[in-house]
Coordinates of C-alpha atoms in Angstrom, one line a residue:
M129 CA -150.7 -44.8 -14.2
P130 CA -153.0 -47.4 -13.9
V131 CA -152.5 -49.5 -10.9
E132 CA -151.7 -53.2 -11.1
S133 CA -153.7 -55.6 -10.0
V134 CA -152.4 -57.9 -7.3
F135 CA -154.8 -60.7 -8.4
P136 CA -152.6 -63.0 -10.2
R137 CA -150.4 -63.5 -7.1
L138 CA -153.2 -63.5 -5.0
E139 CA -155.2 -66.5 -6.9
A140 CA -152.4 -68.5 -6.4
L141 CA -152.6 -68.4 -2.8
L142 CA -156.3 -69.1 -2.4
P143 CA -156.4 -72.8 -2.7
H144 CA -154.5 -72.8 0.7
V145 CA -157.0 -71.0 2.4
Q146 CA -160.8 -71.3 4.2
K147 CA -163.2 -69.8 2.2
P148 CA -161.2 -68.3 -1.0
I149 CA -164.7 -67.0 -2.3
Q150 CA -164.6 -64.0 0.2
Y151 CA -161.1 -62.5 -1.7
V152 CA -162.2 -63.1 -5.4
G153 CA -165.2 -59.6 -5.7
G154 CA -167.3 -59.6 -8.4
E155 CA -170.3 -59.3 -6.3
L156 CA -173.7 -58.3 -7.8
N157 CA -173.8 -54.1 -7.8
S158 CA -170.2 -54.0 -7.2
T159 CA -168.3 -51.2 -9.0
V160 CA -164.9 -51.0 -10.9
K161 CA -164.1 -47.6 -12.4
D162 CA -161.3 -46.4 -14.4
W163 CA -158.4 -45.9 -12.1
D164 CA -156.9 -43.0 -14.5
A165 CA -160.4 -41.4 -15.0
C166 CA -160.7 -40.4 -11.5
D167 CA -158.6 -38.0 -9.4
V168 CA -159.8 -38.6 -5.8
R169 CA -159.4 -42.6 -4.6
W170 CA -160.9 -44.2 -1.7
A171 CA -160.5 -47.4 -0.1
L172 CA -163.2 -48.4 2.5
M173 CA -163.0 -50.8 5.3
Y174 CA -165.1 -52.6 7.7
P175 CA -162.3 -54.1 9.8
D176 CA -163.7 -57.5 10.2
A177 CA -164.2 -60.5 8.1
Y178 CA -166.1 -60.0 4.7
E179 CA -168.8 -62.2 6.1
V180 CA -169.3 -59.5 8.7
G181 CA -168.0 -56.3 6.7
L182 CA -169.9 -56.9 3.1
P183 CA -173.6 -56.5 4.8
N184 CA -172.6 -53.0 7.0
Q185 CA -175.2 -50.3 5.8
G186 CA -172.4 -47.8 6.6
V187 CA -169.7 -49.0 4.1
M188 CA -172.1 -49.9 1.9
I189 CA -173.6 -46.2 1.5
L190 CA -170.7 -44.2 1.3
Y191 CA -169.2 -46.7 -1.6
E192 CA -172.0 -46.1 -3.0
V193 CA -172.3 -42.3 -2.7
L194 CA -168.6 -41.8 -3.5
N195 CA -168.7 -43.9 -7.1
E196 CA -171.9 -42.1 -7.9
R197 CA -169.7 -38.9 -8.2
E198 CA -168.0 -38.1 -11.4
G199 CA -163.9 -38.5 -10.8
V200 CA -164.0 -40.1 -7.5
L201 CA -163.7 -43.9 -7.1
A202 CA -164.6 -46.2 -4.1
E203 CA -163.4 -50.2 -3.4
R204 CA -163.7 -52.2 -0.6
T205 CA -161.5 -53.9 1.7
Y206 CA -162.2 -56.2 4.5
S207 CA -159.8 -57.8 7.2
V208 CA -158.0 -61.1 5.9
W209 CA -158.0 -64.5 7.9
P210 CA -155.0 -65.5 9.7
D211 CA -154.2 -68.0 7.3
L212 CA -154.4 -65.8 4.3
E213 CA -152.4 -63.3 6.2
A214 CA -149.5 -65.9 6.9
L215 CA -149.4 -66.3 3.0
M216 CA -149.4 -62.8 2.0
R217 CA -146.7 -62.1 4.1
E218 CA -144.5 -64.9 2.7
H219 CA -145.3 -63.8 -0.9
D220 CA -145.4 -60.2 -0.3
V221 CA -148.7 -59.7 -1.5
P222 CA -150.0 -56.2 -0.1
Q223 CA -153.7 -55.7 1.3
F224 CA -155.9 -55.7 -1.7
T225 CA -159.5 -54.3 -2.2
V226 CA -162.2 -57.2 -3.2
D227 CA -163.0 -55.0 -6.2
A228 CA -160.3 -54.6 -8.7
H229 CA -157.6 -56.4 -6.2
R230 CA -155.5 -52.8 -6.2
P231 CA -153.0 -52.7 -3.5
V232 CA -155.0 -50.4 -0.6
K233 CA -151.4 -48.1 -0.3
A234 CA -151.9 -46.6 -3.9
F235 CA -155.4 -45.2 -3.0
D236 CA -155.5 -41.4 -1.8
L237 CA -157.8 -41.8 1.1
F238 CA -158.2 -45.2 3.1
G239 CA -161.6 -44.9 5.0
L240 CA -162.3 -47.3 8.4
S241 CA -165.6 -47.5 9.7
F242 CA -165.6 -48.8 13.4
S243 CA -168.7 -49.8 15.6
T244 CA -166.5 -51.5 17.9
E245 CA -163.3 -50.6 19.7
L246 CA -162.6 -54.4 19.1
G247 CA -161.2 -53.8 15.6
Y248 CA -158.7 -51.5 16.4
T249 CA -155.8 -54.5 15.7
N250 CA -157.5 -55.4 12.8
M251 CA -156.9 -51.9 11.5
L252 CA -153.0 -52.3 12.3
A253 CA -153.0 -55.8 10.5
A254 CA -154.2 -53.8 7.6
L255 CA -151.9 -50.7 7.3
D256 CA -149.1 -53.2 8.1
L257 CA -149.9 -56.0 5.1
A258 CA -150.5 -52.3 2.7
G259 CA -147.2 -51.2 3.7
I260 CA -148.2 -48.1 5.4
P261 CA -146.6 -46.9 8.3
L262 CA -148.6 -47.7 11.5
A263 CA -147.6 -44.2 13.0
A264 CA -149.4 -41.6 11.2
A265 CA -146.2 -39.4 11.9
D266 CA -144.3 -41.4 9.9
R267 CA -146.1 -41.2 6.7
T268 CA -145.3 -39.3 3.3
T269 CA -147.4 -38.1 0.7
D270 CA -147.2 -41.7 -1.0
D271 CA -149.4 -43.1 1.9
P272 CA -153.0 -42.9 1.6
I273 CA -154.7 -40.4 4.4
V274 CA -156.4 -42.7 6.8
V275 CA -159.6 -41.6 8.1
A276 CA -161.8 -43.2 11.1
G277 CA -165.7 -43.3 11.3
G278 CA -168.3 -44.9 12.7
H279 CA -169.7 -45.0 16.2
A280 CA -166.3 -45.7 17.8
A281 CA -165.0 -42.7 16.1
F282 CA -166.8 -40.6 18.6
N283 CA -163.7 -41.5 20.8
P284 CA -160.6 -41.7 18.7
E285 CA -158.1 -40.7 21.2
P286 CA -156.7 -44.2 21.6
V287 CA -155.8 -44.8 18.1
A288 CA -155.0 -41.1 17.7
D289 CA -151.1 -42.4 17.0
F290 CA -152.8 -44.4 14.2
I291 CA -155.1 -42.4 12.1
D292 CA -154.4 -38.9 10.4
A293 CA -158.2 -38.1 10.6
A294 CA -161.7 -38.8 12.3
V295 CA -165.2 -38.2 11.2
I296 CA -168.1 -38.1 13.7
G297 CA -171.7 -38.2 12.7
D298 CA -173.0 -39.1 9.4
G299 CA -171.0 -39.9 6.7
E300 CA -172.7 -39.6 3.8
Q301 CA -171.5 -35.7 3.2
A302 CA -168.9 -35.6 5.2
V303 CA -167.2 -38.0 2.4
L304 CA -168.3 -36.0 -0.4
E305 CA -166.3 -32.4 1.5
I306 CA -163.5 -34.5 2.3
T307 CA -163.2 -35.7 -1.2
E308 CA -163.5 -32.2 -2.5
V309 CA -160.3 -30.7 -0.4
V310 CA -158.3 -33.5 -1.4
R311 CA -159.1 -32.8 -5.1
A312 CA -158.5 -29.2 -4.8
W313 CA -155.0 -30.0 -2.9
K314 CA -154.2 -32.4 -5.7
A315 CA -155.2 -30.0 -8.8
E316 CA -152.7 -27.5 -6.7
G317 CA -150.0 -30.0 -7.0
M318 CA -150.1 -31.1 -3.6
P319 CA -148.6 -27.7 -2.0
G320 CA -146.8 -28.3 1.5
G321 CA -147.3 -32.0 1.1
R322 CA -149.4 -33.7 3.8
D323 CA -149.3 -31.6 6.5
E324 CA -150.9 -29.0 4.4
V325 CA -154.2 -31.1 3.3
L326 CA -154.6 -32.5 6.8
L327 CA -154.5 -28.7 8.3
R328 CA -156.9 -28.2 5.6
L329 CA -159.1 -30.7 6.6
A330 CA -158.8 -29.5 10.3
K331 CA -159.8 -26.0 9.1
T332 CA -163.3 -27.2 8.0
G333 CA -164.4 -28.0 11.6
G334 CA -166.0 -30.9 10.7
V335 CA -162.8 -33.1 10.6
Y336 CA -160.9 -34.2 13.6
V337 CA -157.0 -34.6 13.1
P338 CA -155.2 -35.5 16.2
R339 CA -151.7 -34.1 14.9
Y340 CA -153.2 -30.3 15.6
Y341 CA -154.0 -31.1 19.1
D342 CA -152.0 -31.3 21.9
V343 CA -152.9 -33.3 25.4
E344 CA -151.9 -32.2 28.4
Y345 CA -152.1 -33.7 31.6
L346 CA -152.1 -33.4 35.5
P347 CA -149.8 -34.9 38.0
D348 CA -152.2 -37.6 38.6
G349 CA -152.9 -38.7 35.1
R350 CA -156.2 -36.9 34.2
I351 CA -156.2 -34.8 31.1
A352 CA -155.6 -31.0 32.0
R353 CA -156.9 -30.0 29.1
V354 CA -156.7 -30.3 24.9
V355 CA -155.3 -27.6 23.1
P356 CA -155.0 -26.7 19.0
N357 CA -151.6 -26.5 18.5
A358 CA -151.9 -24.9 14.8
S359 CA -153.9 -21.3 13.9
G360 CA -157.5 -22.1 12.4
V361 CA -157.9 -25.1 13.9
P362 CA -161.3 -25.2 16.1
W363 CA -161.4 -26.0 19.7
R364 CA -164.0 -28.5 19.1
V365 CA -164.9 -30.2 16.1
S366 CA -168.5 -31.1 15.2
K367 CA -170.6 -33.7 14.4
H368 CA -172.0 -34.2 10.7
T369 CA -176.2 -34.4 10.3
V370 CA -178.0 -35.5 7.6
M371 CA -181.2 -33.8 7.9
D372 CA -183.6 -35.1 4.9
L373 CA -183.2 -38.7 4.5
D374 CA -185.3 -38.9 1.5
E375 CA -182.7 -37.0 -0.2
W376 CA -180.3 -39.8 0.5
P377 CA -181.9 -42.9 -0.5
Y378 CA -178.9 -45.2 0.0
P379 CA -178.1 -48.0 -1.4
K380 CA -179.8 -47.8 -4.4
Q381 CA -177.8 -50.8 -5.5
P382 CA -177.1 -52.7 -2.5
L383 CA -174.3 -55.6 -2.9
V384 CA -175.2 -59.1 -2.4
P385 CA -172.5 -61.3 -1.5
L386 CA -170.9 -64.2 -2.9
A387 CA -169.9 -66.0 0.3
E388 CA -172.3 -66.7 3.3
T389 CA -172.8 -63.5 5.6
V390 CA -174.4 -62.7 9.0
H391 CA -177.1 -61.1 7.4
E392 CA -178.9 -62.4 4.1
R393 CA -181.2 -59.8 3.3
M394 CA -182.1 -56.6 1.9
S395 CA -182.2 -53.8 4.6
V396 CA -183.6 -50.2 4.5
E397 CA -182.9 -47.4 7.7
I398 CA -186.3 -46.1 8.2
F399 CA -185.2 -43.7 10.4
R400 CA -181.9 -42.5 12.3
G401 CA -181.7 -41.0 15.6
C402 CA -183.2 -42.1 18.6
T403 CA -184.8 -39.9 21.8
R404 CA -186.0 -42.9 23.9
G405 CA -183.2 -41.5 26.5
C406 CA -181.6 -45.1 27.5
R407 CA -178.9 -44.0 29.5
F408 CA -176.2 -46.9 28.6
C409 CA -177.2 -46.4 24.8
Q410 CA -174.4 -44.3 23.2
A411 CA -175.9 -45.2 19.5
G412 CA -179.6 -43.6 21.0
M413 CA -177.5 -40.3 22.3
I414 CA -174.8 -39.9 19.4
T415 CA -177.4 -40.2 16.5
R416 CA -180.0 -37.4 17.7
P417 CA -182.1 -35.9 16.6
V418 CA -184.9 -38.2 15.1
R419 CA -185.0 -38.2 11.6
E420 CA -187.5 -40.2 9.9
R421 CA -187.5 -41.6 6.3
S422 CA -191.0 -40.9 4.8
I423 CA -193.5 -44.0 4.1
T424 CA -193.2 -43.4 0.1
G425 CA -189.6 -43.0 0.3
I426 CA -189.2 -46.7 2.4
G427 CA -191.2 -47.7 -0.3
E428 CA -189.4 -46.5 -3.1
M429 CA -186.2 -48.2 -1.6
V430 CA -187.4 -51.6 -0.8
E431 CA -188.8 -51.6 -4.8
A432 CA -185.4 -50.6 -6.1
G433 CA -183.5 -52.6 -3.6
L434 CA -185.3 -55.9 -3.9
K435 CA -185.3 -55.6 -8.4
A436 CA -181.5 -54.7 -7.9
T437 CA -180.8 -57.9 -5.8
G438 CA -183.4 -60.3 -6.0
F439 CA -183.3 -60.6 -1.6
E440 CA -186.3 -62.3 -0.3
E441 CA -186.4 -60.6 3.0
V442 CA -186.2 -56.8 3.8
G443 CA -184.9 -55.6 7.1
L444 CA -186.4 -52.1 8.3
L445 CA -183.4 -50.8 10.3
S446 CA -183.3 -48.1 13.1
L447 CA -182.3 -48.3 16.9
S448 CA -185.8 -48.6 17.7
S449 CA -187.7 -49.6 14.2
A450 CA -191.4 -49.9 15.9
D451 CA -191.1 -46.5 17.0
H452 CA -191.5 -45.0 13.3
T453 CA -195.0 -42.8 13.7
E454 CA -196.0 -44.8 10.1
I455 CA -194.5 -48.5 11.0
A456 CA -198.0 -50.2 10.9
D457 CA -198.8 -48.4 7.4
V458 CA -195.1 -49.5 6.3
A459 CA -195.6 -53.0 7.6
K460 CA -198.8 -53.6 5.9
G461 CA -198.2 -51.8 2.7
L462 CA -195.2 -53.6 2.0
A463 CA -196.7 -56.9 3.3
D464 CA -199.6 -55.9 1.0
R465 CA -197.1 -55.2 -2.1
Y466 CA -195.2 -58.6 -1.9
A467 CA -197.6 -60.9 -1.0
E468 CA -197.3 -62.9 -4.4
D469 CA -193.6 -62.6 -4.1
K470 CA -193.4 -64.1 -0.5
I471 CA -191.3 -61.5 0.6
G472 CA -190.6 -61.3 4.3
L473 CA -190.2 -58.3 6.9
S474 CA -188.0 -58.4 9.6
L475 CA -187.2 -55.5 12.5
P476 CA -184.4 -55.8 14.9
S477 CA -185.2 -56.5 18.6
T478 CA -188.3 -54.8 19.6
R479 CA -189.3 -53.0 22.5
V480 CA -191.7 -54.1 24.6
D481 CA -194.2 -51.2 24.5
A482 CA -194.0 -50.8 21.2
F483 CA -194.9 -54.3 20.2
N484 CA -198.4 -55.3 18.9
I485 CA -200.0 -58.5 17.6
D486 CA -201.1 -56.7 14.5
L487 CA -197.7 -55.3 13.7
A488 CA -195.9 -58.9 14.3
N489 CA -198.8 -60.4 12.0
E490 CA -197.7 -58.4 9.0
L491 CA -193.9 -58.6 9.4
T492 CA -194.4 -62.4 9.7
R493 CA -197.3 -62.4 6.8
N494 CA -195.0 -63.5 3.8
G495 CA -192.0 -65.3 5.5
R496 CA -191.3 -67.5 8.2
R497 CA -192.4 -67.3 11.9
S498 CA -189.2 -66.8 13.8
G499 CA -188.8 -66.0 17.8
L500 CA -189.5 -62.8 18.9
T501 CA -186.7 -60.8 20.6
F502 CA -187.6 -58.2 23.3
A503 CA -184.7 -56.3 25.2
P504 CA -186.1 -55.3 29.0
E505 CA -181.9 -54.7 29.6
G506 CA -182.6 -54.7 33.2
G507 CA -184.1 -57.6 35.8
S508 CA -185.5 -55.4 38.3
E509 CA -187.7 -52.8 37.8
R510 CA -185.4 -50.4 40.1
I511 CA -182.4 -51.0 37.7
R512 CA -184.7 -50.3 34.5
K513 CA -185.6 -46.6 36.6
V514 CA -181.7 -46.3 36.7
I515 CA -181.2 -46.9 33.1
N516 CA -184.2 -45.0 32.0
K517 CA -185.8 -48.4 30.5
M518 CA -189.2 -47.5 31.3
V519 CA -190.6 -50.9 30.5
S520 CA -192.4 -52.5 33.6
E521 CA -192.9 -56.4 34.4
E522 CA -196.1 -56.2 33.6
D523 CA -196.1 -54.8 30.1
L524 CA -193.8 -57.3 29.5
I525 CA -195.5 -60.2 30.3
R526 CA -198.7 -58.5 28.8
T527 CA -196.7 -58.6 25.6
V528 CA -195.4 -62.0 25.5
S529 CA -198.8 -63.7 26.6
T530 CA -200.1 -61.8 23.4
A531 CA -197.4 -63.3 21.6
Y532 CA -197.4 -66.7 23.1
G533 CA -201.6 -66.8 22.4
N534 CA -201.0 -65.8 19.0
G535 CA -199.1 -69.1 17.9
W536 CA -195.3 -67.9 18.9
R537 CA -193.3 -70.4 20.6
Q538 CA -190.2 -68.8 21.5
V539 CA -188.9 -65.3 23.0
K540 CA -186.0 -64.3 23.7
L541 CA -185.1 -61.7 26.1
Y542 CA -181.7 -59.4 26.1
F543 CA -180.4 -58.1 29.0
M544 CA -177.0 -56.4 30.5
C545 CA -174.9 -57.2 33.8
G546 CA -173.1 -54.5 35.3
L547 CA -175.0 -51.6 35.1
P548 CA -174.3 -48.8 37.9
T549 CA -176.0 -49.7 41.5
E550 CA -176.9 -53.3 40.0
T551 CA -176.6 -55.7 43.1
D552 CA -176.8 -59.2 42.5
D553 CA -180.2 -59.2 43.7
D554 CA -181.3 -57.1 40.6
V555 CA -179.5 -59.6 38.0
L556 CA -181.3 -62.7 40.0
Q557 CA -184.6 -61.4 39.3
I558 CA -184.0 -61.9 35.6
A559 CA -184.7 -65.6 36.4
D560 CA -188.2 -64.9 38.3
M561 CA -189.0 -62.7 35.0
A562 CA -188.1 -65.7 32.9
T563 CA -189.7 -68.2 34.9
R564 CA -193.0 -65.7 34.8
V565 CA -192.7 -65.4 31.1
I566 CA -192.7 -69.7 30.4
A567 CA -195.3 -69.9 33.2
K568 CA -197.9 -67.2 31.3
G569 CA -196.6 -68.8 27.9
R570 CA -197.8 -72.3 29.0
E571 CA -201.3 -71.2 30.3
V572 CA -202.2 -68.7 27.4
S573 CA -201.2 -71.4 24.8
G574 CA -202.0 -74.4 26.5
Q575 CA -198.8 -76.0 25.4
N576 CA -196.0 -77.1 27.5
D577 CA -193.2 -76.5 24.3
I578 CA -192.8 -73.0 25.8
R579 CA -189.1 -71.2 25.4
C580 CA -187.7 -68.3 26.9
T581 CA -184.1 -67.8 26.0
V582 CA -182.2 -65.1 28.3
S583 CA -179.1 -63.5 26.7
I584 CA -176.7 -61.5 28.7
G585 CA -174.2 -59.0 27.7
G586 CA -171.5 -57.3 30.1
F587 CA -172.4 -53.3 30.4
V588 CA -169.8 -51.1 29.0
P589 CA -169.5 -47.1 30.0
K590 CA -169.6 -45.8 26.5
P591 CA -168.5 -41.9 25.6
H592 CA -171.1 -39.0 24.8
T593 CA -173.5 -41.0 27.6
P594 CA -175.2 -40.4 31.1
F595 CA -173.0 -43.3 32.3
Q596 CA -169.5 -41.9 30.8
W597 CA -168.9 -41.1 34.5
A598 CA -169.8 -44.4 35.8
P599 CA -167.4 -47.1 37.3
Q600 CA -167.3 -50.0 35.2
L601 CA -167.9 -53.8 37.0
S602 CA -164.9 -55.9 37.0
A603 CA -164.8 -59.3 34.9
E604 CA -164.5 -61.3 38.1
E605 CA -167.6 -59.4 39.7
T606 CA -169.5 -60.0 36.5
D607 CA -168.4 -63.7 36.4
A608 CA -169.6 -64.7 39.7
R609 CA -172.8 -62.5 39.4
L610 CA -173.8 -64.6 36.0
R611 CA -172.9 -67.9 37.5
K612 CA -175.0 -67.1 40.3
L613 CA -178.3 -66.3 38.1
R614 CA -176.9 -69.5 36.0
D615 CA -177.4 -71.9 39.2
K616 CA -180.7 -70.1 39.8
I617 CA -182.2 -71.1 36.3
R618 CA -180.9 -74.0 36.4
G619 CA -181.8 -75.5 39.8
D620 CA -185.7 -74.5 38.7
K621 CA -187.1 -78.0 38.4
K622 CA -190.4 -76.5 37.0
Y623 CA -189.3 -74.4 34.7
G624 CA -185.6 -74.4 34.1
R625 CA -185.3 -76.8 31.1
S626 CA -187.4 -74.2 29.5
I627 CA -185.5 -71.2 29.6
G628 CA -181.9 -71.1 27.4
F629 CA -179.3 -69.4 29.1
R630 CA -176.5 -67.4 26.7
Y631 CA -173.8 -64.9 28.7
H632 CA -170.5 -63.7 27.5
D633 CA -167.8 -63.8 30.5
G634 CA -167.1 -60.4 31.9
K635 CA -163.3 -59.8 30.1
P636 CA -164.2 -58.9 27.0
G637 CA -166.0 -56.7 28.1
I638 CA -163.0 -55.2 30.2
V639 CA -161.0 -54.9 27.3
E640 CA -164.1 -52.8 25.5
G641 CA -164.3 -50.5 28.4
L642 CA -160.4 -49.9 28.4
L643 CA -160.7 -48.9 25.1
S644 CA -164.0 -47.1 25.1
R645 CA -163.0 -44.4 27.6
G646 CA -159.4 -44.4 26.8
D647 CA -157.1 -41.7 25.6
R648 CA -153.7 -41.4 23.4
R649 CA -151.5 -43.0 26.2
L650 CA -153.6 -46.4 25.3
G651 CA -151.9 -46.4 21.8
A652 CA -148.9 -48.1 23.1
V653 CA -151.0 -51.1 24.8
I654 CA -153.1 -51.4 21.3
R655 CA -149.7 -51.5 19.0
A656 CA -148.1 -54.2 21.8
V657 CA -151.3 -56.4 21.6
Y658 CA -151.1 -56.0 17.7
E659 CA -147.7 -57.3 17.3
D660 CA -147.9 -59.9 19.8
G661 CA -150.6 -61.5 17.3
G662 CA -153.5 -59.7 18.4
R663 CA -156.3 -60.0 15.7
F664 CA -160.3 -60.3 15.2
D665 CA -160.7 -59.2 19.3
G666 CA -164.6 -59.6 18.5
W667 CA -164.5 -63.1 18.0
R668 CA -164.5 -65.4 20.6
E669 CA -161.6 -68.1 19.3
Y670 CA -159.3 -65.2 18.5
F671 CA -159.6 -62.9 21.7
S672 CA -157.4 -62.9 24.1
Y673 CA -157.8 -61.2 27.4
D674 CA -154.3 -62.1 28.7
R675 CA -152.8 -60.8 25.7
W676 CA -154.4 -57.3 26.7
M677 CA -153.3 -57.7 30.3
E678 CA -150.1 -58.2 29.8
A679 CA -149.6 -55.8 27.1
A680 CA -151.1 -53.3 29.6
A681 CA -149.0 -54.0 32.4
K682 CA -145.7 -53.4 30.1
T683 CA -146.8 -50.2 28.7
L684 CA -149.5 -48.1 31.4
P685 CA -146.8 -48.3 34.2
S686 CA -144.5 -46.1 32.4
V687 CA -147.1 -43.3 32.5
G688 CA -148.4 -44.2 36.0
L689 CA -151.6 -45.7 35.0
D690 CA -153.2 -49.3 34.7
V691 CA -156.5 -50.7 33.7
D692 CA -158.9 -50.3 36.3
W693 CA -157.8 -46.5 36.4
Y694 CA -159.8 -46.6 32.9
T695 CA -162.5 -49.0 33.9
T696 CA -163.5 -49.5 37.4
R697 CA -162.8 -46.0 38.3
E698 CA -165.6 -43.5 38.6
R699 CA -165.1 -40.2 37.0
T700 CA -166.0 -36.9 38.6
Y701 CA -167.5 -33.7 36.9
E702 CA -164.7 -32.0 36.9
E703 CA -162.4 -34.0 34.8
V704 CA -161.6 -33.7 31.5
L705 CA -162.7 -36.4 29.6
P706 CA -160.6 -37.7 26.4
W707 CA -163.4 -36.7 23.9
D708 CA -164.7 -33.4 25.3
H709 CA -163.1 -31.6 22.2
L710 CA -165.9 -33.8 20.0
D711 CA -169.0 -32.2 19.9
S712 CA -171.7 -34.7 19.5
G713 CA -174.2 -31.9 20.1
L714 CA -174.8 -32.7 23.7
D715 CA -174.5 -30.5 26.3
K716 CA -172.3 -32.2 29.2
D717 CA -174.2 -30.5 31.9
W718 CA -177.5 -32.2 30.6
L719 CA -175.4 -35.6 30.4
W720 CA -174.4 -35.1 34.3
Q721 CA -177.5 -34.0 35.1
D722 CA -179.1 -37.4 33.6
W723 CA -176.7 -39.0 35.6
Q724 CA -177.8 -37.6 39.0
D725 CA -181.0 -38.6 37.7
S726 CA -180.4 -42.2 37.4
L727 CA -178.6 -42.5 41.1
D728 CA -182.0 -40.8 42.0
E729 CA -183.7 -43.6 39.7
T730 CA -185.6 -40.9 38.4
E731 CA -186.9 -41.5 34.7
V732 CA -187.3 -39.1 31.7
E733 CA -189.8 -39.2 29.0
D734 CA -188.9 -39.2 25.5
C735 CA -188.8 -36.0 24.0
R736 CA -190.7 -36.9 20.6
W737 CA -193.8 -36.5 22.4
T738 CA -192.8 -34.2 25.4
P739 CA -191.4 -30.4 25.9
C740 CA -187.8 -30.2 25.2
F741 CA -185.6 -31.4 27.8
D742 CA -182.4 -29.2 26.4
C743 CA -180.2 -32.3 25.9
G744 CA -178.4 -29.5 23.4
V745 CA -178.5 -31.2 20.0
C746 CA -181.5 -29.4 18.3
P747 CA -180.3 -26.0 18.7
Q748 CA -176.7 -26.4 19.1
L749 CA -176.5 -28.4 15.5
S750 CA -179.4 -26.3 13.8
T751 CA -181.3 -29.8 13.6
E752 CA -184.3 -30.6 14.7
I753 CA -187.1 -33.6 15.4
Q754 CA -188.6 -34.8 12.0
I755 CA -191.2 -37.3 12.5
G756 CA -194.8 -38.3 11.0
P757 CA -197.1 -38.5 10.0
T758 CA -197.0 -37.7 6.8
G759 CA -200.9 -38.9 5.7
Q760 CA -199.5 -40.5 2.8
K761 CA -199.9 -44.4 2.3
L762 CA -197.6 -46.8 0.6
L763 CA -199.1 -47.0 -2.8
P764 CA -199.7 -50.5 -4.3
L765 CA -197.5 -50.9 -7.6
S766 CA -199.3 -51.4 -10.6
V767 CA -200.7 -55.4 -11.0
K768 CA -198.9 -57.2 -13.1

């Protein structure tokens, strides 16, 4: 039976909401397939507003991978703003997809990609609007299977009450495997109902289904063990790793938004994974090993993507794009190829020790010359050793000196506050570094219009990193430390006016820390926050620290715990962590040793260029580091 579009009911509400264009669909390269011609149907969601969700590469890739398959359709849905949510509830309009405005509840699978834990309340809003029971235990075969993915899914325990399954790692192959399990179960007449299909998914070893795992606790609140409760369900669930990126050149037809979004460009992921070994960086740890896309593969994707979209800028994405072994040839080749078309190139923030002026000039040759962004992360040499960010202040001054001397006028420096073992002095040295940057810029450029912006975020310990055992700095201590830094910068009569200072207070970081290292007992907190109106917790204007603390104070005492137990408490080696049964490939003993090395201020090299450090990923997951150089060149297109 065809599923009716809710658009006729939705359309009447749109004149009464802000930015109605984000709900109408019909973007260039979007796909609407015949409902009845497909036997497995996915609704994909990035649980944030359209302007943030549409450019998300993960969702865009899965959308295309699924829609390319015969008999499978995928549509997209995003979080609706509170103004539309209120009207949808009043007029009984359910959560809908933007592609064909079909109700999300009608789909077989509802996949959510979480890049941050602050999207959990938006998931509950979407489930509620869709008419899907919030608690996974209350769902029937009439409800979609709710699947979580993305970086936050590496510890899905805080939302275990609300999701049916979680996938950790790369999604391209995983969604196709899940699709085939669901397809077979439906073809057989859905034997055993919802329990049976979830059990089949759990038995694959690559899908985590929380209902088939029991958590036992010690009297002091720590976890005793996590045990499978059904035969054939593995003790540990493994992450998925796509090994040949050239075989997965997605998105081939990137979506072009109708409304303004956070990134107005076409993006190509040039490699996946990172082995720099920054101890705070969850993304670098959980995406190992490094897998580079070939230079010719990158060229083909850029060519196809520009033809399909008409964008005028290409983002070369990865965790550390300047580390691609052929980045110089990639940048020069693309700049040469698109010189006439004035196609700009951009990299995310550049490592200080990977930057060179030739690369910077190639990146800006066809586009505008904006500011450069570097991320020293720590203010002092000592703290950079603790976090394994092997960049000296001399490296930074030399790099910015080169940039200012070659015509740049603005540099942005990104740091974190609250890193393990950090003192006030470590943070105050950020001001000293910024003044040296300005002084050097004025010296080499002979100009006084030199700017340096210092941007600071609070450190949040994350699962599957060496800092997963570390205590988190309280919001009050974070704010006090940042006030001292602000006062020092503002008090500098000679350089202070040339230094911009941006920082977030410590409160959102505490909520993120609570959720990132939490366990199933936090489900009650998340639900209480949602029922009290919590939405869009990643947005400053909607986030309420008091709402989260009040919900925690109401629900956690019943299990003998509080927020500090999850955030500012240091963990011991013996403690069973909530995510220990989810296998990122990293050996727990290796992570512990790296945590001890950090306390000794011992640095570790990048294993791309040195012997293996036995982190565990390559042998355990039968993968390997894949890097160039390939010896190939980005061949120019035929002359127009």
